[in-house]
Short mmCIF file of C-alpha atoms in Angstrom, two decimals:
data_model
loop_
_atom_site.label_atom_id
_atom_site.label_comp_id
_atom_site.label_asym_id
_atom_site.label_seq_id
_atom_site.Cartn_x
_atom_site.Cartn_y
_atom_site.Cartn_z
CA MET A 503 14.57 119.82 -36.68
CA ALA A 504 13.36 118.07 -33.51
CA ALA A 505 14.48 114.77 -35.00
CA ARG A 506 17.94 116.20 -35.55
CA ALA A 507 18.07 117.33 -31.99
CA LEU A 508 16.95 113.94 -30.74
CA PHE A 509 19.52 112.21 -32.97
CA ALA A 510 22.25 114.48 -31.66
CA SER A 511 21.26 113.95 -28.04
CA THR A 512 20.98 110.18 -28.50
CA SER A 513 24.37 110.02 -30.21
CA ALA A 514 25.93 112.05 -27.43
CA LEU A 515 24.39 109.83 -24.76
CA GLY A 516 25.51 106.66 -26.56
CA ALA A 517 29.03 108.00 -27.04
CA LEU A 518 29.21 108.97 -23.41
CA LYS A 519 28.08 105.53 -22.26
CA ALA A 520 30.39 103.73 -24.71
CA LYS A 521 33.30 105.83 -23.45
CA SER A 522 32.42 105.06 -19.84
CA THR A 523 32.11 101.26 -20.44
CA ALA A 524 34.98 101.00 -22.99
CA ALA A 525 32.89 98.57 -25.05
CA PRO A 526 30.59 98.75 -28.06
CA VAL A 527 27.14 100.07 -27.31
CA ASN A 528 25.33 96.98 -28.51
CA GLN A 529 27.74 94.51 -26.80
CA ARG A 530 27.65 95.67 -23.19
CA ALA A 531 27.90 93.14 -20.43
CA THR A 532 25.46 92.80 -17.59
CA VAL A 533 25.97 95.47 -14.93
CA ARG A 534 25.90 94.07 -11.42
CA VAL A 535 24.74 96.65 -8.80
CA SER A 536 25.47 96.31 -5.13
CA CYS A 537 22.74 95.79 -2.57
CA ASP A 538 23.01 99.39 -1.23
CA ALA A 539 22.62 101.10 -4.58
CA ARG A 540 20.20 98.80 -6.35
CA GLU A 541 16.94 100.28 -7.70
CA SER A 542 13.89 98.75 -9.28
CA PRO A 543 13.80 98.36 -13.06
CA LYS A 544 10.96 100.89 -13.35
CA GLN A 545 12.95 103.55 -11.56
CA VAL A 546 16.00 102.93 -13.75
CA ALA A 547 13.91 103.14 -16.91
CA PHE A 548 12.20 106.36 -15.72
CA LYS A 549 15.54 108.00 -14.97
CA THR A 550 16.94 106.94 -18.35
CA ALA A 551 13.95 108.35 -20.25
CA ARG A 552 14.09 111.56 -18.21
CA ASN A 553 17.77 112.08 -18.91
CA ALA A 554 17.20 111.49 -22.61
CA ALA A 555 14.36 114.05 -22.65
CA LEU A 556 16.50 116.63 -20.82
CA ILE A 557 19.36 116.07 -23.26
CA ALA A 558 17.02 116.38 -26.22
CA ALA A 559 15.44 119.64 -24.90
CA THR A 560 18.82 121.14 -24.20
CA SER A 561 20.16 120.19 -27.60
CA SER A 562 17.04 121.63 -29.28
CA ALA A 563 17.38 124.93 -27.45
CA ILE A 564 21.02 125.22 -28.33
CA LEU A 565 20.92 124.00 -31.89
CA ALA A 566 17.42 125.17 -32.91
CA PRO A 567 18.46 128.52 -34.58
CA GLY A 568 21.16 126.85 -36.55
CA PHE A 569 18.84 124.10 -37.66
CA ALA A 570 16.08 126.66 -38.56
CA GLN A 571 18.50 128.69 -40.66
CA ALA A 572 19.73 125.52 -42.30
CA ASP A 573 16.15 124.58 -43.18
CA GLN A 574 15.54 127.97 -44.77
CA LEU A 575 18.81 127.65 -46.71
CA ASP A 576 17.71 124.26 -47.96
CA GLU A 577 14.36 125.61 -49.10
CA GLN A 578 16.00 128.54 -50.99
CA LEU A 579 18.53 126.24 -52.59
CA GLU A 580 15.81 123.88 -53.78
CA LYS A 581 14.10 126.80 -55.57
CA CYS A 582 17.27 127.73 -57.47
CA THR A 583 17.76 126.35 -60.94
CA SER A 584 21.23 127.73 -61.71
CA ASP A 585 24.59 127.92 -60.04
CA PHE A 586 24.40 131.72 -59.99
CA CYS A 587 21.19 131.59 -57.96
CA ARG A 588 22.70 129.11 -55.54
CA GLU A 589 25.79 131.30 -55.01
CA ARG A 590 23.58 134.33 -54.16
CA VAL A 591 21.53 132.26 -51.68
CA LEU A 592 24.60 130.87 -50.03
CA LYS A 593 26.14 134.34 -49.83
CA LYS A 594 22.97 135.66 -48.20
CA TYR A 595 23.10 133.06 -45.48
CA GLY A 596 26.86 133.29 -45.12
CA ALA A 597 27.52 129.83 -46.54
CA SER A 598 29.49 128.56 -49.47
CA MET A 599 29.26 125.75 -52.00
CA GLU A 600 31.89 123.70 -50.17
CA GLN A 601 30.00 124.03 -46.88
CA ALA A 602 26.82 122.98 -48.67
CA GLU A 603 28.53 119.94 -50.15
CA ARG A 604 30.01 119.03 -46.77
CA LYS A 605 26.62 119.48 -45.17
CA ALA A 606 24.97 117.33 -47.85
CA ARG A 607 27.58 114.58 -47.35
CA MET A 608 27.06 114.70 -43.59
CA GLU A 609 23.33 114.43 -43.96
CA ALA A 610 23.71 111.54 -46.38
CA PHE A 611 26.01 109.82 -43.92
CA ALA A 612 23.63 110.58 -41.04
CA SER A 613 20.75 109.06 -42.97
CA LYS A 614 22.68 105.83 -43.24
CA VAL A 615 23.57 105.64 -39.56
CA GLU A 616 21.13 103.61 -37.51
CA VAL A 617 20.00 105.15 -34.28
CA PRO A 618 21.31 102.97 -31.46
CA VAL A 619 18.78 101.54 -29.10
CA ILE A 620 19.57 102.32 -25.54
CA GLU A 621 18.86 99.34 -23.36
CA ALA A 622 18.38 99.58 -19.68
CA PRO A 623 21.11 97.80 -17.72
CA ALA A 624 20.17 94.37 -16.42
CA ILE A 625 19.78 94.51 -12.70
CA VAL A 626 20.46 91.38 -10.77
CA SER A 627 18.79 91.53 -7.43
CA GLY A 628 20.35 90.01 -4.41
CA GLY A 629 19.26 86.96 -2.43
CA GLU A 630 17.21 84.65 -4.68
CA ASP A 631 18.61 86.11 -7.90
CA ALA A 632 22.20 85.63 -6.72
CA ALA A 633 21.45 82.06 -5.65
CA ALA A 634 19.84 81.41 -9.01
CA ALA A 635 22.90 82.85 -10.73
CA ARG A 636 25.20 80.70 -8.64
CA ALA A 637 23.03 77.64 -9.31
CA ALA A 638 23.10 78.43 -13.03
CA ALA A 639 26.87 78.87 -12.89
CA LYS A 640 27.22 75.61 -10.97
CA GLU A 641 24.95 73.83 -13.41
CA GLN A 642 26.95 75.28 -16.26
CA ALA A 643 30.16 74.06 -14.61
CA ILE A 644 28.67 70.62 -14.05
CA LYS A 645 27.49 70.55 -17.62
CA ALA A 646 30.96 71.58 -18.76
CA ARG A 647 32.54 68.85 -16.63
CA GLU A 648 30.05 66.31 -17.99
CA GLU A 649 30.80 67.41 -21.52
CA LYS A 650 34.51 67.17 -20.79
CA ALA A 651 34.04 63.71 -19.24
CA ALA A 652 31.91 62.65 -22.20
CA ALA A 653 34.59 63.91 -24.58
CA ALA A 654 37.25 62.03 -22.58
CA SER A 655 35.10 58.88 -22.60
CA ALA A 656 34.56 59.24 -26.32
CA ALA A 657 38.28 59.71 -26.87
CA LYS A 658 39.03 56.70 -24.64
CA ALA A 659 36.42 54.60 -26.46
CA GLU A 660 37.93 55.65 -29.77
CA VAL A 661 41.41 54.69 -28.59
CA GLU A 662 40.13 51.36 -27.23
CA ALA A 663 38.28 50.72 -30.48
CA LYS A 664 41.44 51.47 -32.41
CA ILE A 665 43.48 49.16 -30.17
CA ALA A 666 40.81 46.43 -30.50
CA ALA A 667 40.80 46.86 -34.27
CA GLU A 668 44.59 46.61 -34.39
CA LYS A 669 44.50 43.58 -32.11
CA ALA A 670 41.80 41.93 -34.25
CA ALA A 671 43.81 42.69 -37.39
CA ALA A 672 46.93 41.20 -35.80
CA GLN A 673 44.98 38.13 -34.71
CA ARG A 674 43.52 37.72 -38.20
CA ALA A 675 47.00 38.08 -39.66
CA ALA A 676 48.31 35.46 -37.22
CA GLU A 677 45.45 33.10 -38.04
CA ALA A 678 46.03 33.65 -41.77
CA ALA A 679 49.73 32.94 -41.29
CA GLU A 680 48.90 29.81 -39.28
CA ARG A 681 46.46 28.64 -41.95
CA ALA A 682 49.05 29.32 -44.62
CA ALA A 683 51.66 27.37 -42.64
CA THR A 684 49.19 24.49 -42.12
CA ALA A 685 48.27 24.49 -45.81
CA LYS A 686 51.95 24.56 -46.75
CA LYS A 687 52.69 21.70 -44.38
CA ALA A 688 49.76 19.71 -45.75
CA ALA A 689 50.91 20.41 -49.30
CA GLU A 690 54.43 19.29 -48.42
CA GLU A 691 53.11 16.13 -46.76
CA GLN A 692 50.89 15.42 -49.75
CA ALA A 693 53.81 16.01 -52.10
CA ALA A 694 55.96 13.69 -50.01
CA ALA A 695 53.20 11.06 -50.01
CA GLU A 696 52.80 11.38 -53.76
CA GLU A 697 56.54 11.10 -54.24
CA LYS A 698 56.58 8.04 -52.01
CA ALA A 699 53.67 6.55 -53.94
CA ARG A 700 55.45 7.25 -57.22
CA ALA A 701 58.59 5.62 -55.89
CA ALA A 702 56.59 2.59 -54.73
CA ALA A 703 54.80 2.44 -58.09
CA ALA A 704 58.12 2.70 -59.88
CA LYS A 705 59.48 -0.07 -57.68
CA GLU A 706 56.47 -2.26 -58.37
CA ALA A 707 56.71 -1.44 -62.06
CA ALA A 708 60.36 -2.37 -61.96
CA LYS A 709 59.36 -5.64 -60.34
CA GLY A 710 56.76 -6.23 -63.02
CA LYS A 711 59.14 -5.51 -65.86
CA HIS A 712 60.46 -8.46 -67.78
CA SER A 713 63.71 -9.03 -69.58
CA LEU A 714 64.83 -11.94 -71.70
CA ALA A 715 67.85 -12.63 -69.53
CA GLY A 716 66.00 -12.36 -66.23
CA ASP A 717 63.01 -14.42 -67.38
CA THR A 718 65.33 -17.04 -68.88
CA VAL A 719 67.21 -17.45 -65.61
CA ALA A 720 63.96 -17.42 -63.65
CA ALA A 721 62.58 -20.18 -65.89
CA VAL A 722 65.70 -22.33 -66.23
CA LEU A 723 66.51 -22.51 -62.52
CA PRO A 724 63.22 -24.07 -61.31
CA THR A 725 63.13 -26.25 -64.42
CA ALA A 726 66.57 -27.61 -63.61
CA ILE A 727 65.54 -28.25 -60.00
CA LEU A 728 62.32 -29.93 -61.12
CA LEU A 729 64.16 -32.13 -63.64
CA ALA A 730 66.76 -33.06 -61.02
CA ALA A 731 64.03 -34.00 -58.56
CA THR A 732 62.17 -36.04 -61.21
CA SER A 733 65.36 -37.78 -62.28
CA THR A 734 66.22 -38.53 -58.67
CA TYR A 735 62.82 -40.07 -58.11
CA LEU A 736 62.81 -42.08 -61.35
CA THR A 737 66.36 -43.40 -60.89
CA GLY A 738 65.85 -44.21 -57.24
CA THR A 739 68.83 -42.17 -56.07
CA THR A 740 67.05 -40.48 -53.19
CA LYS A 741 69.16 -42.48 -50.72
CA ASN A 742 72.33 -41.12 -52.32
CA ILE A 743 71.11 -37.56 -51.59
CA THR A 744 70.23 -38.34 -47.99
CA ASP A 745 73.57 -40.09 -47.46
CA GLY A 746 75.45 -37.20 -49.04
CA ASP A 747 76.75 -39.35 -51.91
CA PHE A 748 76.46 -36.69 -54.60
CA GLU A 749 79.04 -38.38 -56.86
CA GLY A 750 77.04 -41.61 -56.91
CA TRP A 751 73.83 -39.64 -57.48
CA LEU A 752 75.39 -37.76 -60.39
CA GLU A 753 76.83 -40.93 -61.97
CA LYS A 754 73.53 -42.83 -61.84
CA ASN A 755 71.49 -39.92 -63.26
CA LYS A 756 74.08 -39.43 -66.02
CA ASP A 757 73.85 -43.08 -67.02
CA ALA A 758 70.04 -42.92 -67.01
CA PHE A 759 70.03 -39.83 -69.22
CA THR A 760 72.51 -41.40 -71.65
CA ALA A 761 70.46 -44.60 -71.89
CA TYR A 762 67.15 -42.77 -72.46
CA PRO A 763 66.22 -43.23 -76.12
CA ASN A 764 64.13 -40.05 -76.70
CA LYS A 765 66.28 -37.59 -74.82
CA THR A 766 66.73 -35.25 -77.78
CA ASN A 767 63.02 -34.72 -78.26
CA VAL A 768 62.55 -34.35 -74.51
CA GLY A 769 65.21 -31.65 -74.47
CA ILE A 770 63.54 -29.89 -77.40
CA ALA A 771 60.19 -30.08 -75.59
CA ILE A 772 61.74 -28.57 -72.47
CA ALA A 773 63.36 -25.82 -74.54
CA LEU A 774 59.98 -25.13 -76.20
CA MET A 775 58.38 -24.83 -72.80
CA LEU A 776 61.03 -22.42 -71.53
CA GLY A 777 61.01 -20.40 -74.75
CA SER A 778 57.23 -20.02 -74.68
CA ASP A 779 57.33 -18.79 -71.08
CA VAL A 780 60.17 -16.31 -71.70
CA VAL A 781 58.79 -14.95 -74.97
CA PHE A 782 55.21 -14.43 -73.85
CA ASN A 783 56.41 -12.80 -70.62
CA ASN A 784 58.07 -10.10 -72.74
CA ILE A 785 55.25 -9.43 -75.21
CA PRO A 786 52.96 -6.54 -74.20
CA LEU A 787 49.42 -7.51 -73.25
CA PHE A 788 50.34 -11.19 -73.20
CA ASN A 789 52.61 -10.58 -70.19
CA LEU A 790 49.59 -9.22 -68.32
CA LEU A 791 47.34 -12.23 -68.99
CA LEU A 792 49.27 -15.43 -69.67
CA PRO A 793 51.61 -15.61 -66.61
CA ASN A 794 48.72 -15.42 -64.15
CA LEU A 795 46.66 -17.82 -66.25
CA TRP A 796 49.53 -20.28 -66.38
CA LYS A 797 49.99 -20.04 -62.61
CA LEU A 798 46.31 -20.77 -62.12
CA ILE A 799 46.47 -23.77 -64.46
CA GLY A 800 49.67 -24.99 -62.80
CA THR A 801 48.18 -24.66 -59.30
CA SER A 802 45.11 -26.59 -60.43
CA SER A 803 47.39 -29.28 -61.90
CA VAL A 804 49.29 -29.49 -58.61
CA LEU A 805 46.04 -30.02 -56.71
CA TYR A 806 44.92 -32.66 -59.20
CA LEU A 807 48.22 -34.53 -58.99
CA ALA A 808 48.14 -34.37 -55.19
CA PHE A 809 44.64 -35.85 -55.25
CA ARG A 810 45.70 -38.50 -57.77
CA TYR A 811 48.74 -39.63 -55.81
CA LEU A 812 47.25 -39.34 -52.31
CA LYS A 813 43.66 -40.38 -52.93
CA GLU A 814 43.74 -42.62 -55.99
CA GLY A 815 47.13 -44.17 -55.21
CA ALA A 816 48.62 -43.53 -58.63
CA LYS A 817 52.39 -43.69 -59.12
CA PRO A 818 54.28 -40.64 -60.40
CA GLU A 819 56.74 -42.66 -62.52
CA GLU A 820 53.89 -44.26 -64.44
CA ASP A 821 52.24 -40.91 -65.11
CA ILE A 822 55.54 -39.40 -66.25
CA GLN A 823 56.18 -42.30 -68.64
CA LEU A 824 52.65 -42.11 -70.06
CA PHE A 825 52.90 -38.33 -70.40
CA VAL A 826 56.22 -38.49 -72.25
CA GLU A 827 55.12 -41.25 -74.58
CA ALA A 828 51.79 -39.55 -75.33
CA THR A 829 53.08 -36.03 -75.89
CA ILE A 830 56.68 -36.22 -77.09
CA PRO A 831 57.09 -37.73 -80.57
CA LYS A 832 59.69 -40.34 -81.26
CA GLU A 833 60.94 -38.44 -84.30
CA LEU A 834 61.22 -34.73 -84.76
CA PRO A 835 58.79 -33.25 -87.28
CA THR A 836 60.17 -31.28 -90.19
CA VAL A 837 59.89 -27.52 -90.36
CA LYS A 838 57.38 -27.85 -93.18
CA THR A 839 55.19 -30.13 -91.11
CA VAL A 840 55.32 -27.79 -88.14
CA THR A 841 54.48 -24.81 -90.34
CA GLU A 842 51.58 -26.57 -92.03
CA LYS A 843 50.11 -27.81 -88.74
CA THR A 844 50.51 -24.40 -87.13
CA THR A 845 48.84 -22.63 -90.04
CA ALA A 846 46.00 -25.15 -90.18
CA THR A 847 45.47 -24.93 -86.43
CA LEU A 848 45.30 -21.15 -86.49
CA THR A 849 42.91 -21.18 -89.44
CA GLU A 850 40.60 -23.71 -87.78
CA THR A 851 40.68 -21.77 -84.53
CA VAL A 852 39.75 -18.52 -86.25
CA ASP A 853 36.96 -20.23 -88.20
CA TYR A 854 35.66 -21.84 -85.03
CA LEU A 855 35.58 -18.52 -83.19
CA LYS A 856 33.76 -16.91 -86.11
CA ALA A 857 31.21 -19.72 -86.20
CA VAL A 858 30.44 -19.48 -82.49
CA GLU A 859 26.90 -18.26 -81.91
CA THR A 860 26.65 -16.38 -78.66
CA GLU A 861 22.97 -17.14 -78.14
CA LYS A 862 23.46 -20.84 -78.85
CA LEU A 863 26.47 -20.99 -76.56
CA THR A 864 24.46 -19.29 -73.81
CA ASP A 865 21.60 -21.69 -74.31
CA ASP A 866 23.97 -24.67 -74.11
CA VAL A 867 25.46 -23.40 -70.88
CA LYS A 868 21.98 -22.85 -69.42
CA ALA A 869 20.93 -26.34 -70.49
CA LYS A 870 23.97 -27.90 -68.81
CA VAL A 871 23.36 -25.90 -65.66
CA GLU A 872 19.72 -26.94 -65.63
CA ALA A 873 20.75 -30.56 -66.05
CA ILE A 874 22.62 -30.47 -62.74
CA ASP A 875 20.58 -32.29 -60.11
CA ASN A 876 21.89 -30.77 -56.89
CA LYS A 877 22.80 -27.22 -57.85
CA PRO A 878 23.46 -25.95 -54.30
CA VAL A 879 25.79 -28.88 -53.62
CA VAL A 880 27.66 -28.38 -56.88
CA ILE A 881 27.95 -24.67 -56.22
CA GLY A 882 29.22 -25.39 -52.73
CA TYR A 883 31.91 -27.80 -53.92
CA SER A 884 32.91 -25.39 -56.70
CA ALA A 885 33.30 -22.60 -54.17
CA ALA A 886 35.32 -24.91 -51.94
CA PHE A 887 37.60 -25.82 -54.84
CA ILE A 888 38.13 -22.13 -55.65
CA ALA A 889 38.91 -21.44 -52.00
CA VAL A 890 41.46 -24.27 -51.92
CA LEU A 891 42.94 -22.93 -55.17
CA VAL A 892 43.36 -19.47 -53.70
CA LEU A 893 44.80 -20.88 -50.48
CA THR A 894 47.29 -22.96 -52.44
CA GLY A 895 48.32 -19.85 -54.38
CA LYS A 896 48.92 -18.04 -51.09
CA ILE A 897 51.00 -20.93 -49.74
CA VAL A 898 53.04 -21.08 -52.94
CA ASN A 899 53.84 -17.35 -52.58
CA LEU A 900 55.09 -17.54 -48.99
CA PRO A 901 58.46 -15.79 -48.42
CA VAL A 902 60.70 -18.87 -48.68
CA LEU A 903 58.61 -20.92 -51.10
CA SER A 904 58.15 -17.93 -53.43
CA LEU A 905 61.76 -18.35 -54.58
CA LEU A 906 60.90 -21.54 -56.47
CA LEU A 907 57.27 -22.65 -56.41
CA PRO A 908 55.51 -19.73 -58.24
CA LYS A 909 57.71 -20.18 -61.31
CA THR A 910 57.35 -23.93 -61.06
CA THR A 911 53.56 -23.71 -61.11
CA GLU A 912 53.79 -21.25 -64.00
CA LEU A 913 55.94 -23.68 -66.00
CA MET A 914 53.53 -26.49 -65.23
CA GLY A 915 50.78 -24.29 -66.60
CA VAL A 916 52.84 -23.76 -69.77
CA ILE A 917 53.26 -27.54 -70.14
CA VAL A 918 49.56 -28.20 -69.66
CA SER A 919 48.68 -25.45 -72.14
CA ILE A 920 51.02 -26.88 -74.80
CA VAL A 921 49.67 -30.38 -74.24
CA ALA A 922 46.08 -29.11 -74.42
CA ILE A 923 46.78 -27.27 -77.70
CA ASP A 924 48.31 -30.40 -79.19
CA ARG A 925 45.58 -32.64 -77.80
CA TYR A 926 42.54 -30.59 -78.83
CA LEU A 927 43.72 -28.54 -81.83
CA VAL A 928 46.76 -30.12 -83.51
CA SER A 929 46.53 -33.91 -83.18
CA LYS A 930 42.87 -33.85 -82.08
CA SER A 931 43.43 -37.03 -80.13
CA ALA A 932 40.64 -36.08 -77.72
CA THR A 933 37.88 -33.53 -77.21
CA VAL A 934 37.10 -31.20 -74.39
CA GLU A 935 33.66 -32.77 -73.88
CA ALA A 936 35.14 -36.24 -73.55
CA ASP A 937 37.72 -35.14 -70.98
CA LEU A 938 35.01 -33.29 -69.04
CA ASP A 939 32.93 -36.46 -68.95
CA ILE A 940 35.93 -38.40 -67.64
CA ALA A 941 36.50 -35.75 -64.97
CA LYS A 942 32.83 -35.91 -64.04
CA GLU A 943 33.03 -39.67 -63.63
CA LYS A 944 36.08 -39.33 -61.40
CA VAL A 945 34.28 -36.80 -59.25
CA SER A 946 31.25 -39.06 -59.06
CA ALA A 947 33.48 -41.93 -58.02
CA LEU A 948 34.54 -39.92 -54.98
CA LYS A 949 31.01 -40.25 -53.63
CA LEU A 950 31.08 -36.83 -52.06
CA PRO A 951 28.25 -36.08 -49.60
CA GLY A 952 25.23 -34.64 -51.38
CA THR A 953 26.26 -35.79 -54.87
CA MET A 954 24.76 -39.26 -54.69
CA LYS A 955 21.28 -39.73 -56.08
CA LYS A 956 18.78 -41.32 -53.74
CA LYS A 957 17.50 -44.69 -54.83
CA ALA A 958 13.81 -44.90 -55.61
CA GLU A 959 11.87 -46.81 -52.96
#
């Protein structure tokens, strides 16, 4: 019963305070008391406890009979076991079943309600406490400003980082575009260079291509010039050329050609030479090897003839007459004879190549090299001859001279090759070893420095 009184007084006090502050009991703000009315915390607590006790005593005095009667009613009701008994008890105490149910629901609700704890108001003293409060407020404001500044700095840093990222991305994109443009330009330049190289290769290939008509003209023209020059020299009509008497020159050369007894065979030999050059220049593989070989042989022949006429004092007309008489037959051979000789020559050549022993050939070459007395001198003169040969080839291919001399040397190489085939394979009038010995004797007769053997003392 006392607890009920205390609960009622506490609830009344809490309701009164909540009504006066217009805020929930447990969410009251700090009460600030002026300097004139402030009291110590102990005094405030004592007054609060005293007021609560007075309210509780008053409530107990007022509500005690009702609570005592209610307790007795509860005890009597607990003893009843039937509704009839409960109705009699309620009637005795002037209550009813509905009042009892309402009372039971109120008590059940009251049991669930927590008793609010009355807290003493926080008293902020003046002077030091006010200064501390102001300092705390100032610190809180400073902290708030710092947090705001930090947030602004963070936002600024984020914006700057975003701008820097966008700038870096744009720069990377620009660099990528520049690299792509550079690569494209390089690819275009390379493609242009390749196209230019292909065009140059095609041009060179076109130069290197041969045709029967072109090679025939290229062979006939220098041959005609060479024959005209030879005829002029042999007939002694050089003065007619220098004097401009071309009719006299033509008449004398015509008479000489008509009076020449073996002119038909000479013409056939010239035609054979031209045909060999034109045909082999248009046969694959042969046109890669033979023209250069013939030029080399022709250049070597030119150097030999220059040495013979300048050093040995030989006469060209005598050499031409000997060459024609030794190589051009007086009568034309029959087709059967030509076929038989050609077949026999080819057969002998194939048999000879099959019978060649590589080791024996190597040993023979080594033996001949070992037999040379002054190897360094021989090597030096050989190198000098090769250098002169290359230099002569360069001179022959100079811009103006290249119109006539390269083909002339090539045709001379063809002539020498035909003569060599006839000399060593067909008629076998001489051997390679014998001609090499003759050449060696001629070289020895030059008495070149370093080639002479010292006489024994």
